[in-house]
mmCIF file of C-alpha atoms in Angstrom:
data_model
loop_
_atom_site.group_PDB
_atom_site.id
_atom_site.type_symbol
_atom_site.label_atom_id
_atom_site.label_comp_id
_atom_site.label_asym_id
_atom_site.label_seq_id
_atom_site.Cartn_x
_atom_site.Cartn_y
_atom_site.Cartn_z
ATOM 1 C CA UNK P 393 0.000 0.000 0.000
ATOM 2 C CA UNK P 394 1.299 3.622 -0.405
ATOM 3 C CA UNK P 395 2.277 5.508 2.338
ATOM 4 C CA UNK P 396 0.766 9.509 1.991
ATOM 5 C CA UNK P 397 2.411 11.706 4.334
ATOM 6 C CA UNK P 398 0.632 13.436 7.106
ATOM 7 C CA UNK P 399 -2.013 9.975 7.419
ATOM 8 C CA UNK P 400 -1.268 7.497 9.977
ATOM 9 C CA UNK P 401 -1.169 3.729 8.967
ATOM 10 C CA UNK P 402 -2.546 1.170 11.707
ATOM 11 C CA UNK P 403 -4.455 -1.023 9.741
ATOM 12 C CA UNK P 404 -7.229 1.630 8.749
ATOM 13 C CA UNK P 405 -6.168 4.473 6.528
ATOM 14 C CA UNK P 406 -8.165 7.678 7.387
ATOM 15 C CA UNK P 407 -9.862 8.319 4.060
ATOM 16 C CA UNK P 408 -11.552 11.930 4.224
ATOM 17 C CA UNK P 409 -7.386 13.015 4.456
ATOM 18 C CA UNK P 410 -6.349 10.991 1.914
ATOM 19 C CA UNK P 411 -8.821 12.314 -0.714
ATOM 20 C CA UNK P 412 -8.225 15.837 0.932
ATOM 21 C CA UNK P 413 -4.271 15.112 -0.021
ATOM 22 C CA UNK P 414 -4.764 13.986 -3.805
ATOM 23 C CA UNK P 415 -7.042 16.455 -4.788
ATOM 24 C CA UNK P 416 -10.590 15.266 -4.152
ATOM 25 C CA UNK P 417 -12.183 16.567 -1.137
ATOM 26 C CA UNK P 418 -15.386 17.696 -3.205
ATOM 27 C CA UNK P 419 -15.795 13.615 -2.971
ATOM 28 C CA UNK P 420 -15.778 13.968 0.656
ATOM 29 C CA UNK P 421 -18.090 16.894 0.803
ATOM 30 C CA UNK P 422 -21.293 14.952 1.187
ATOM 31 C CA UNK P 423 -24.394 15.304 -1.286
ATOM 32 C CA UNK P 424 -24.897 18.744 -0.780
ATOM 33 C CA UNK P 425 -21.481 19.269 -2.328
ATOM 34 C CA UNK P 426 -21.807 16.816 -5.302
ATOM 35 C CA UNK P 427 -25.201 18.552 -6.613
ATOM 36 C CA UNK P 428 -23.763 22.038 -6.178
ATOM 37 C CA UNK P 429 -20.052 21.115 -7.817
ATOM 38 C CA UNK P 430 -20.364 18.713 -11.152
ATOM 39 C CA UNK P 431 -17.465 16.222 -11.185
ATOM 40 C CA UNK P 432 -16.609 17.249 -14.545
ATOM 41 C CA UNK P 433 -17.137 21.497 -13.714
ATOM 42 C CA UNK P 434 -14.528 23.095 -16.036
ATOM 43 C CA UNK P 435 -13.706 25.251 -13.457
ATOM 44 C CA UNK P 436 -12.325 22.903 -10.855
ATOM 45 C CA UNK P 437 -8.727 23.128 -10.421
ATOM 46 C CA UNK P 438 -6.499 20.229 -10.096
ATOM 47 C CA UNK P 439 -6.612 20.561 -6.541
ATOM 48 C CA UNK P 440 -10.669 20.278 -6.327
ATOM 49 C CA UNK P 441 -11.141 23.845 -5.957
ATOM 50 C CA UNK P 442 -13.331 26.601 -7.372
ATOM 51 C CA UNK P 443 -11.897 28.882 -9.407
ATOM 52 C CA UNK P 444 -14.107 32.528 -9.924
ATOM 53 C CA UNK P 445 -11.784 34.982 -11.697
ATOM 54 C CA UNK P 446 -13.190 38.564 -11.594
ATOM 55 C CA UNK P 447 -12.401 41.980 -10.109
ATOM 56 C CA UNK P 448 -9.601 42.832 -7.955
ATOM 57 C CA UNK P 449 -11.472 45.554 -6.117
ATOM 58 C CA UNK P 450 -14.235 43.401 -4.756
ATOM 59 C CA UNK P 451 -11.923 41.075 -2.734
ATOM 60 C CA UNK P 452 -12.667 42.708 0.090
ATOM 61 C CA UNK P 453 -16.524 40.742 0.369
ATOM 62 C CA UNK P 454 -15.589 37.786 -2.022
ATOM 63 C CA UNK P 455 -13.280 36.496 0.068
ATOM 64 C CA UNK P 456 -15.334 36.592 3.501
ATOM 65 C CA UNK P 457 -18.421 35.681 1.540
ATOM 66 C CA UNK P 458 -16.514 32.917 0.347
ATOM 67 C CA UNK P 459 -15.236 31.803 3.497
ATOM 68 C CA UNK P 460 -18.943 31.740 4.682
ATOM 69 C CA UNK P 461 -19.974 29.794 2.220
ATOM 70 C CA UNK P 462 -17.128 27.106 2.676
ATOM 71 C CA UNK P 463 -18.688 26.894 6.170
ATOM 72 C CA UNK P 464 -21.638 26.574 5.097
ATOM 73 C CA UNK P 465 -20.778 23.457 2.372
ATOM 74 C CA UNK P 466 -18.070 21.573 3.443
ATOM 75 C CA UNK P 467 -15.774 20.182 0.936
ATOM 76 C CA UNK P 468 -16.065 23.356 -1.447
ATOM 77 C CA UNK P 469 -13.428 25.404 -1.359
ATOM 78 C CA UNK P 470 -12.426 28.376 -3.425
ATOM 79 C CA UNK P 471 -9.530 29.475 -5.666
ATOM 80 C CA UNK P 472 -10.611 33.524 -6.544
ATOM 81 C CA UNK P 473 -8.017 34.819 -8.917
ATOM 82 C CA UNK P 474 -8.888 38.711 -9.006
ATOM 83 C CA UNK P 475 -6.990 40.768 -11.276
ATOM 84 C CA UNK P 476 -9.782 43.037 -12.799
ATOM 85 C CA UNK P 477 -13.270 43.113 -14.946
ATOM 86 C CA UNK P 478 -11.165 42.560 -17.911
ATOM 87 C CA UNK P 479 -10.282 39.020 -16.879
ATOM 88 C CA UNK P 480 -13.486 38.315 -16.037
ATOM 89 C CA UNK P 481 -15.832 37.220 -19.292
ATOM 90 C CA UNK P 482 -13.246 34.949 -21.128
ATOM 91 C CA UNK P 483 -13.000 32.249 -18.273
ATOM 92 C CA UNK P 484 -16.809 32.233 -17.733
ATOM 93 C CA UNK P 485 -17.333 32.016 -21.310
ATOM 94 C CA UNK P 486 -15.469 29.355 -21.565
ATOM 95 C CA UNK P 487 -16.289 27.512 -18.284
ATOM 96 C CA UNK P 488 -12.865 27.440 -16.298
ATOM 97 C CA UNK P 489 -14.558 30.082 -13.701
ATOM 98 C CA UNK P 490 -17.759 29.457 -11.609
ATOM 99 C CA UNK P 491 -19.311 32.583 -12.107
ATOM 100 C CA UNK P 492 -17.869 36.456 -12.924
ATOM 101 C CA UNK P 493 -17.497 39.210 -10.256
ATOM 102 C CA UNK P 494 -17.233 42.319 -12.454
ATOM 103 C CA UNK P 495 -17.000 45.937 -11.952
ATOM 104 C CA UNK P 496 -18.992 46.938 -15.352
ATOM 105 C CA UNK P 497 -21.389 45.318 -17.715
ATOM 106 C CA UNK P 498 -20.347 43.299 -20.214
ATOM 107 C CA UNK P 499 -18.766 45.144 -23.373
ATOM 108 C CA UNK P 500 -20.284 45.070 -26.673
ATOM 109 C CA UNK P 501 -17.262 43.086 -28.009
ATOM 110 C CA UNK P 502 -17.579 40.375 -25.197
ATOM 111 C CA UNK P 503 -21.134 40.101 -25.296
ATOM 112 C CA UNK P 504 -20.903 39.723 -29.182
ATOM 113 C CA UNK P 505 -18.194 36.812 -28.579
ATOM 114 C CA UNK P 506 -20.527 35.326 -26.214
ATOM 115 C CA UNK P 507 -23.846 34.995 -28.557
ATOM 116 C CA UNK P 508 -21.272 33.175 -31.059
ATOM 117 C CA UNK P 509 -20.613 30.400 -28.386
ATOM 118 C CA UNK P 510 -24.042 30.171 -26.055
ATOM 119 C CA UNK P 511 -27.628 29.608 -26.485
ATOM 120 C CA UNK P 512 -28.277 32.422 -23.893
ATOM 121 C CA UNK P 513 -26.697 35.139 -22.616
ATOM 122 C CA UNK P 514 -24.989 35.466 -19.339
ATOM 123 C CA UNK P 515 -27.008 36.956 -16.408
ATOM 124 C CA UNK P 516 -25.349 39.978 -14.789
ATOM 125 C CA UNK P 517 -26.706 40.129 -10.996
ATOM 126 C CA UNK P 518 -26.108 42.985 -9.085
ATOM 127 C CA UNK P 519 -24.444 42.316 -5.258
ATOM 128 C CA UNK P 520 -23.991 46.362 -4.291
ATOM 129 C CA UNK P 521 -24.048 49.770 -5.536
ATOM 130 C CA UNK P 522 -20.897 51.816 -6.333
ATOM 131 C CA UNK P 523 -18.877 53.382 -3.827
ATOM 132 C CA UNK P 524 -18.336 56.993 -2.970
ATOM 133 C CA UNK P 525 -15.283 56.495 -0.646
ATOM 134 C CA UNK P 526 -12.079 57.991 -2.462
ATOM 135 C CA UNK P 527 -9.256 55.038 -3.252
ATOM 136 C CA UNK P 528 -12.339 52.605 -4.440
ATOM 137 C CA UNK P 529 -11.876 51.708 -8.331
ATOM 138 C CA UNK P 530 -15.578 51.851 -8.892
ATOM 139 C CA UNK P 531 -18.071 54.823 -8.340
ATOM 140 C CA UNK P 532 -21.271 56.034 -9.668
ATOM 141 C CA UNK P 533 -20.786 58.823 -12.322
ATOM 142 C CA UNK P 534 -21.440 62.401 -11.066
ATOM 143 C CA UNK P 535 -21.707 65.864 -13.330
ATOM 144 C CA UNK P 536 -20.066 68.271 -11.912
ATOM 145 C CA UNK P 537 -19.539 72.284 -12.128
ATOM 146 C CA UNK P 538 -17.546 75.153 -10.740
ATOM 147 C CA UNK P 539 -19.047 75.892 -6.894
ATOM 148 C CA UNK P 540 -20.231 79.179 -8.066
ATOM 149 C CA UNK P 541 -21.703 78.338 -10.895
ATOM 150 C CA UNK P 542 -25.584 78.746 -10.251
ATOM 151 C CA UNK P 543 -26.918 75.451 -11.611
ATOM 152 C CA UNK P 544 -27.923 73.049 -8.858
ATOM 153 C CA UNK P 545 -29.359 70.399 -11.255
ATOM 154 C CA UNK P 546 -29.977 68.437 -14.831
ATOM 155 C CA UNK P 547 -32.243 66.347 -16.378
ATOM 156 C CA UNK P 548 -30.372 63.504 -18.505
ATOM 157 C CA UNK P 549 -31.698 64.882 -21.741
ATOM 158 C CA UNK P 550 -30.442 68.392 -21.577
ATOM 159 C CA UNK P 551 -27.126 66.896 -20.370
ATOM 160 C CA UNK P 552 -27.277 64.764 -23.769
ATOM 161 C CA UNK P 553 -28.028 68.347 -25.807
ATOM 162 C CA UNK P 554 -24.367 69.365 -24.128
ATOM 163 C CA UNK P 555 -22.814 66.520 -24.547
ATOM 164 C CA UNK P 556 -24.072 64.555 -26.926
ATOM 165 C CA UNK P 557 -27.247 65.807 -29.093
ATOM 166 C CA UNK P 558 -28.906 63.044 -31.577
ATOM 167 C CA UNK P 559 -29.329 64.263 -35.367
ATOM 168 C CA UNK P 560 -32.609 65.617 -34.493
ATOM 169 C CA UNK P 561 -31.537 67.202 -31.147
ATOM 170 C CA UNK P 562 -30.643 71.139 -30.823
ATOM 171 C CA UNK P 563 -27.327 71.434 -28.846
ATOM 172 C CA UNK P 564 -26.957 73.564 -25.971
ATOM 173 C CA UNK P 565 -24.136 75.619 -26.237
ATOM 174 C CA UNK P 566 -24.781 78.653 -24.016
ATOM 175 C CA UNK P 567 -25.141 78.759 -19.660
ATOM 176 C CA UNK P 568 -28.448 80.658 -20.135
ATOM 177 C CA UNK P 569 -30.530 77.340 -21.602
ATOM 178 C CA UNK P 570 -29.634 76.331 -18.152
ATOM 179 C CA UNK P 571 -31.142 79.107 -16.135
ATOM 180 C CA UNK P 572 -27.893 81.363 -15.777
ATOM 181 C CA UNK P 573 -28.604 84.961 -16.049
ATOM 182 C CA UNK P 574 -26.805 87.852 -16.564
ATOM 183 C CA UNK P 575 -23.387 87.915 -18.547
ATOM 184 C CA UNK P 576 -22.181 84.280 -17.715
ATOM 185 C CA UNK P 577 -25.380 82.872 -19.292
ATOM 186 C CA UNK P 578 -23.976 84.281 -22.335
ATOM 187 C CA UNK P 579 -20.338 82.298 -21.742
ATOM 188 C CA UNK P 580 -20.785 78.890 -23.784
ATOM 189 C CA UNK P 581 -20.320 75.689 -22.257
ATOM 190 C CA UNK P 582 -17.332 73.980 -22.267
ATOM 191 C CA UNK P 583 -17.725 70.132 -22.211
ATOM 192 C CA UNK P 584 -15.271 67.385 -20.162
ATOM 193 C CA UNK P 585 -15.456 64.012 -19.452
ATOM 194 C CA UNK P 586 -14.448 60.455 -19.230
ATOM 195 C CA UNK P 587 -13.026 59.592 -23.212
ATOM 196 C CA UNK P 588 -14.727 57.900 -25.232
ATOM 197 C CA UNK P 589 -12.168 55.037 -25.494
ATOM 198 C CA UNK P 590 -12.423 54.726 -21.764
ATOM 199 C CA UNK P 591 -14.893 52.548 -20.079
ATOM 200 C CA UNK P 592 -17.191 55.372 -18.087
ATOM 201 C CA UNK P 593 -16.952 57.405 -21.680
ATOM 202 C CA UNK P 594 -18.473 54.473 -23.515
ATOM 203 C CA UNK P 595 -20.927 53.624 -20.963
ATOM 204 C CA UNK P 596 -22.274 57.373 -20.570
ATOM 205 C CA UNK P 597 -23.060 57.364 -24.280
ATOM 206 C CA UNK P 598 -24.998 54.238 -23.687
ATOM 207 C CA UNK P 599 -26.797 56.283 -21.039
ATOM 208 C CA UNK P 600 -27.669 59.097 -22.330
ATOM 209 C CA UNK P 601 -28.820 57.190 -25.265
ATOM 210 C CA UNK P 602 -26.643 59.170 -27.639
ATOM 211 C CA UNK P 603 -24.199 57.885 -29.987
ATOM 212 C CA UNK P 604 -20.617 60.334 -30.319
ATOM 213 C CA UNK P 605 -19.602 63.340 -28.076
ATOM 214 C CA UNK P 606 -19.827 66.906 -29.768
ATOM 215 C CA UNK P 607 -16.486 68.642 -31.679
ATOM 216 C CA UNK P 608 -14.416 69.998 -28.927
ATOM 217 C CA UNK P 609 -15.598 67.517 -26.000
ATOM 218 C CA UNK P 610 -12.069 67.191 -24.081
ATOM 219 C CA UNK P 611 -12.090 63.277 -23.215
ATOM 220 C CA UNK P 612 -9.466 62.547 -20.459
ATOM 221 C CA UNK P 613 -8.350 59.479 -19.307
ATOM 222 C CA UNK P 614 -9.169 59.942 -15.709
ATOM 223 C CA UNK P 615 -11.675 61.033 -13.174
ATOM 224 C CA UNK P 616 -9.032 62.960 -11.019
ATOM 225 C CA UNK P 617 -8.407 64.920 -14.142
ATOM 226 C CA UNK P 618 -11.871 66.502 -15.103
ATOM 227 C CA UNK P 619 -12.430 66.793 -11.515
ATOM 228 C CA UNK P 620 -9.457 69.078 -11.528
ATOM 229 C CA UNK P 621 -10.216 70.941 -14.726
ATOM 230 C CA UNK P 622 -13.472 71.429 -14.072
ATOM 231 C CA UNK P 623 -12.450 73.215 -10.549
ATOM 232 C CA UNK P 624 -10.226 75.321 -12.930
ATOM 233 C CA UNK P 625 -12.615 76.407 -15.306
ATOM 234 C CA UNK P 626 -16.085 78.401 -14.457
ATOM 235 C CA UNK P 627 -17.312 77.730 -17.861
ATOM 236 C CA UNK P 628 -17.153 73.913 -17.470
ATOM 237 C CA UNK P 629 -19.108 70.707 -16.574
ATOM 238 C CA UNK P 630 -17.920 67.392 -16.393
ATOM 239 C CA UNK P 631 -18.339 63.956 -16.101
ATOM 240 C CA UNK P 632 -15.938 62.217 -13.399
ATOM 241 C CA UNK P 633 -16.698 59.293 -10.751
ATOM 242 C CA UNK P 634 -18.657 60.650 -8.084
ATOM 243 C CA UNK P 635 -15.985 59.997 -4.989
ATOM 244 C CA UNK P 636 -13.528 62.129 -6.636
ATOM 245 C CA UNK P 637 -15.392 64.975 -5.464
ATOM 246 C CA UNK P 638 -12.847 67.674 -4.718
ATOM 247 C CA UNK P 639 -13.049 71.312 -3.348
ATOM 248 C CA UNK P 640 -14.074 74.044 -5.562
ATOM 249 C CA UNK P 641 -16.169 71.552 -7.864
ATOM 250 C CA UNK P 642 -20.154 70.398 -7.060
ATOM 251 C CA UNK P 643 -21.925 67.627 -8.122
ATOM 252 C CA UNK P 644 -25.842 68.384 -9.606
ATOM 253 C CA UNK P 645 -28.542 66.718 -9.072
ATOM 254 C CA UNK P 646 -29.868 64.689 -11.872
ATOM 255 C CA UNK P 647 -33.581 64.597 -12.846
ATOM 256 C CA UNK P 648 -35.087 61.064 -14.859
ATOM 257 C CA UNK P 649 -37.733 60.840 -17.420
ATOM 258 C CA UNK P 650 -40.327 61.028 -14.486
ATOM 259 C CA UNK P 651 -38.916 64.584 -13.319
ATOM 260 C CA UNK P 652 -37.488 62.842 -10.337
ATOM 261 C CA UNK P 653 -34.254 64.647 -9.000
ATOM 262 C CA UNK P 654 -31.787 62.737 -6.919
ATOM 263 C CA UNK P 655 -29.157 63.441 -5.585
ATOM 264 C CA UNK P 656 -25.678 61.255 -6.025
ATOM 265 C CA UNK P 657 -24.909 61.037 -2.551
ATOM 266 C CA UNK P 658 -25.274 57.989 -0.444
ATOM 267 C CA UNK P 659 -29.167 58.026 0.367
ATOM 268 C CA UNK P 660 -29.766 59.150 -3.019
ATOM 269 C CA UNK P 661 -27.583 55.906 -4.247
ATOM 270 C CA UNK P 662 -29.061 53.079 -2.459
ATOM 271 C CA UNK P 663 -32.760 55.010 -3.252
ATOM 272 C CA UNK P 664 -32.272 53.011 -6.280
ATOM 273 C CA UNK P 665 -32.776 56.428 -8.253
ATOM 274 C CA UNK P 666 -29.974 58.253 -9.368
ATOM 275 C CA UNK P 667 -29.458 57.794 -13.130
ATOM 276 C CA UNK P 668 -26.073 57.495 -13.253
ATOM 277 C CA UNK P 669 -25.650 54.555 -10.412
ATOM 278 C CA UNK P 670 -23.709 51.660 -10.972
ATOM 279 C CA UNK P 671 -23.169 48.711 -9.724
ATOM 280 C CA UNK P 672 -21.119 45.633 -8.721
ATOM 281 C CA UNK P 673 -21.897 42.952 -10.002
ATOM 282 C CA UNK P 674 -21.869 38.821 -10.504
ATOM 283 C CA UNK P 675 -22.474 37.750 -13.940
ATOM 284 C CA UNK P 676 -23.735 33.859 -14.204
ATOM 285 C CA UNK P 677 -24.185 31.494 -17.273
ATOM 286 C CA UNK P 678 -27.060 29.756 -17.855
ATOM 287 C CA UNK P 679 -27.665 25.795 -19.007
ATOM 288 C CA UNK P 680 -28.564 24.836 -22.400
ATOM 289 C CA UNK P 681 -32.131 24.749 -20.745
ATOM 290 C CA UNK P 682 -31.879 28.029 -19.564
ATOM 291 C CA UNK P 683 -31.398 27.474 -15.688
ATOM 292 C CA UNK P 684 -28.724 29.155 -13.770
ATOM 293 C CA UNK P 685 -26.173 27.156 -12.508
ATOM 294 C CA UNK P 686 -26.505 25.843 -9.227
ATOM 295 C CA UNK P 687 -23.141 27.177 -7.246
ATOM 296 C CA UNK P 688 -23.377 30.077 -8.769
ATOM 297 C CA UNK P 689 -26.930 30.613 -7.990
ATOM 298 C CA UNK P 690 -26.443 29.189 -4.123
ATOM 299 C CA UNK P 691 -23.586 32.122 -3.909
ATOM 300 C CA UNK P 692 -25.584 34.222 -4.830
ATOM 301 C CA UNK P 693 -28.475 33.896 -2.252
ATOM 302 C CA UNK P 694 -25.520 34.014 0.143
ATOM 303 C CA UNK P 695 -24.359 37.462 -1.462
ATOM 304 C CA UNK P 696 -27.858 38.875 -1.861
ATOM 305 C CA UNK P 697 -29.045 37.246 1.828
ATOM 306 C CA UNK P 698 -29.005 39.850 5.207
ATOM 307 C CA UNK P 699 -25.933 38.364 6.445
ATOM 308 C CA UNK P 700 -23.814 38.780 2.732
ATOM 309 C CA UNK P 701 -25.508 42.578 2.135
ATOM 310 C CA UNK P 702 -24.430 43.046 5.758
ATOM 311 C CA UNK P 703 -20.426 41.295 5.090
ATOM 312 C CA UNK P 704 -20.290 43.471 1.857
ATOM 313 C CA UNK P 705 -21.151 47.256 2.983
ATOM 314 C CA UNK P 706 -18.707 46.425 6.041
ATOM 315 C CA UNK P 707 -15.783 46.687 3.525
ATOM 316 C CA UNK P 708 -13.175 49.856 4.048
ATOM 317 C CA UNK P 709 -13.791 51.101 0.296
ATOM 318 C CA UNK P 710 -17.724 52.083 1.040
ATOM 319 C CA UNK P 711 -19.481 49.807 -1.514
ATOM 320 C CA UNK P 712 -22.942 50.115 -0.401
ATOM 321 C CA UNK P 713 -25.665 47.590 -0.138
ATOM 322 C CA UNK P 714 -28.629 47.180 -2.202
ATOM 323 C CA UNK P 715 -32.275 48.403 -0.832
ATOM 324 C CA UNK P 716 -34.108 45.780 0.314
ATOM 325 C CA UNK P 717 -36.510 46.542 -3.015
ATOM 326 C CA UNK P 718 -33.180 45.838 -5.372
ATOM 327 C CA UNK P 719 -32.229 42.625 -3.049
ATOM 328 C CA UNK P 720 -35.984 41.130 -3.966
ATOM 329 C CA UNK P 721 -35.388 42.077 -7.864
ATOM 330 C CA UNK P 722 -31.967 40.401 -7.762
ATOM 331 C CA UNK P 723 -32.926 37.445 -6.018
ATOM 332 C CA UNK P 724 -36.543 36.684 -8.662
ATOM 333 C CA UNK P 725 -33.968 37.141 -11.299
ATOM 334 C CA UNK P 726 -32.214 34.413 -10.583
ATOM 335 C CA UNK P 727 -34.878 32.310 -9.119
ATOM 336 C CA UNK P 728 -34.614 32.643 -5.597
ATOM 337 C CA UNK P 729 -37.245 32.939 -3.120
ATOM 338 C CA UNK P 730 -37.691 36.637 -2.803
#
């Protein structure tokens, strides 16, 4: 018989180590296990392990929420390789990651890429809202102006007319459309923001519904930067993460289709109504039957459960948790008791 190191030999060998030692303690885990974990999962690693490969900045509730669920299944155990959203869509497309943490929605490109290899398309779930603590990667988008310039607010379509107007769309060019009077509502507008070769630049478009930021739009690469020109600059409003807020810039409130304004700070966040929120999120595949995988959907009612919304707004970079209205929606998405 061979000897394994670290099991003793008196007659009995002690087989729950054993398996644990060559790579199979999913075998061990009980029946729970087995119908959560296929044998064959692509995404087991050689050592029986999960992989999930996804963002970096969400490690901070991934890996206690994955602890908790270890506890909670014995036998599963999980390998999280977080190096960015970037990483993320290949290895679920392709099976050798459980499911996809992710800091944006899936890009055209990957989406596209996707359709060409599944029946349906992956199922982005959202676990918490965006963060307004400076240092975290991932914020909702704020518009900002000068402090002294005398707009308080903005409805998404007249911020399309300055940034963006459709064909049939009259631009706004000039303060006055927006309520300045006097000589610096004659002063045109001058326009900043995320590029449009950046991910926040491509995603506003989408927002606003509008296809190509007007001649002269000054794209920069980061939020720090039109933060800082915009504090520069009376004449300017900007797009820029909302929790690089800085002195001498303020963020407006933003009115929706229903003439709802809300304000981007926390309580307006996790209201559920401010137009430019984002989220994170878990993106899951779905069976050629249309059913979400089972480990991915049993992390998920941990993640979207008191206890997980509770583990993930206790992080140091501020991610806040969903309202209990946006925890219901997640969970029926998925099929989860709600």
């Amino acid at each position: 018989m061979q000897h394994w190191p670290g099991v003793r030999h008196n007659g009995r060998m002690k087989i729950p180590r054993l398996l644990a030692l060559i790579g199979l303690s999913l075998l061990a885990a009980g029946p729970a296990s087995q119908e959560l974990v296929p044998p064959d999962a692509r995404y087991l690693t050689p050592e029986g392990k999960v992989r999930v490969v996804g963002y970096n900045d969400m490690d901070e509730m991934l890996v206690p929420l994955a602890r908790m669920f270890e506890a909670r299944h014995p036998g599963i155990r999980f390998e999280l390789i977080l190096k960015g959203t970037r990483t993320a869509p290949a290895p679920l497309m392709d099976g050798t990651s459980a499911f996809a943490p992710m800091g944006a929605e899936f890009e055209p490109g990957d989406l596209a890429n996707w359709r060409r290899v599944h029946r349906f398309d992956p199922v982005p779930v959202p676990i918490a809202h965006d963060s307004l603590t400076s240092g975290a990667l991932s914020s909702p988008t704020g518009i900002f102006v000068h402090e002294s310039k005398a707009v308080h607010g903005l409805s998404v379509a007249a911020l399309r007319r300055i940034m963006a107007p459709r064909p049939d769309e009259r631009r706004i060019r000039f303060w006055r459309a927006l309520g300045v009077a006097g000589p610096e509502g004659d002063r045109p507008i001058r326009v900043i923001g995320l590029a449009p070769d950046t991910a926040i630049g491509a995603l506003m478009l989408r927002r606003m519904e509008a296809l190509r930021y007007v001649p002269g739009f000054d794209g920069r690469p980061q939020s720090r930067e039109v933060a800082a020109a915009v504090a520069h600059d009376r004449d300017a409003i900007g797009i820029a993460n909302l929790n690089h807020a800085r002195p001498g810039i303020r963020a407006l409130r933003i009115m929706d289709r229903t003439g709802r304004e809300t304000m981007g700070n926390a309580a307006g966040i996790r209201s559920g109504h401010y137009a430019f929120d984002r989220h994170l999120l878990i993106y899951v595949r779905r069976d050629s039957h249309g059913r979400i995988e089972q480990l991915a959907r049993a992390f998920l009612g941990l993640a979207l459960s008191p206890e997980g919304q509770k583990t993930i707004a206790a992080g140091r970079r501020g991610y806040l948790s969903l309202n209990a209205r946006e925890v219901r929606k997640a969970r029926k998405s998925i099929g989860l008791p709600h």
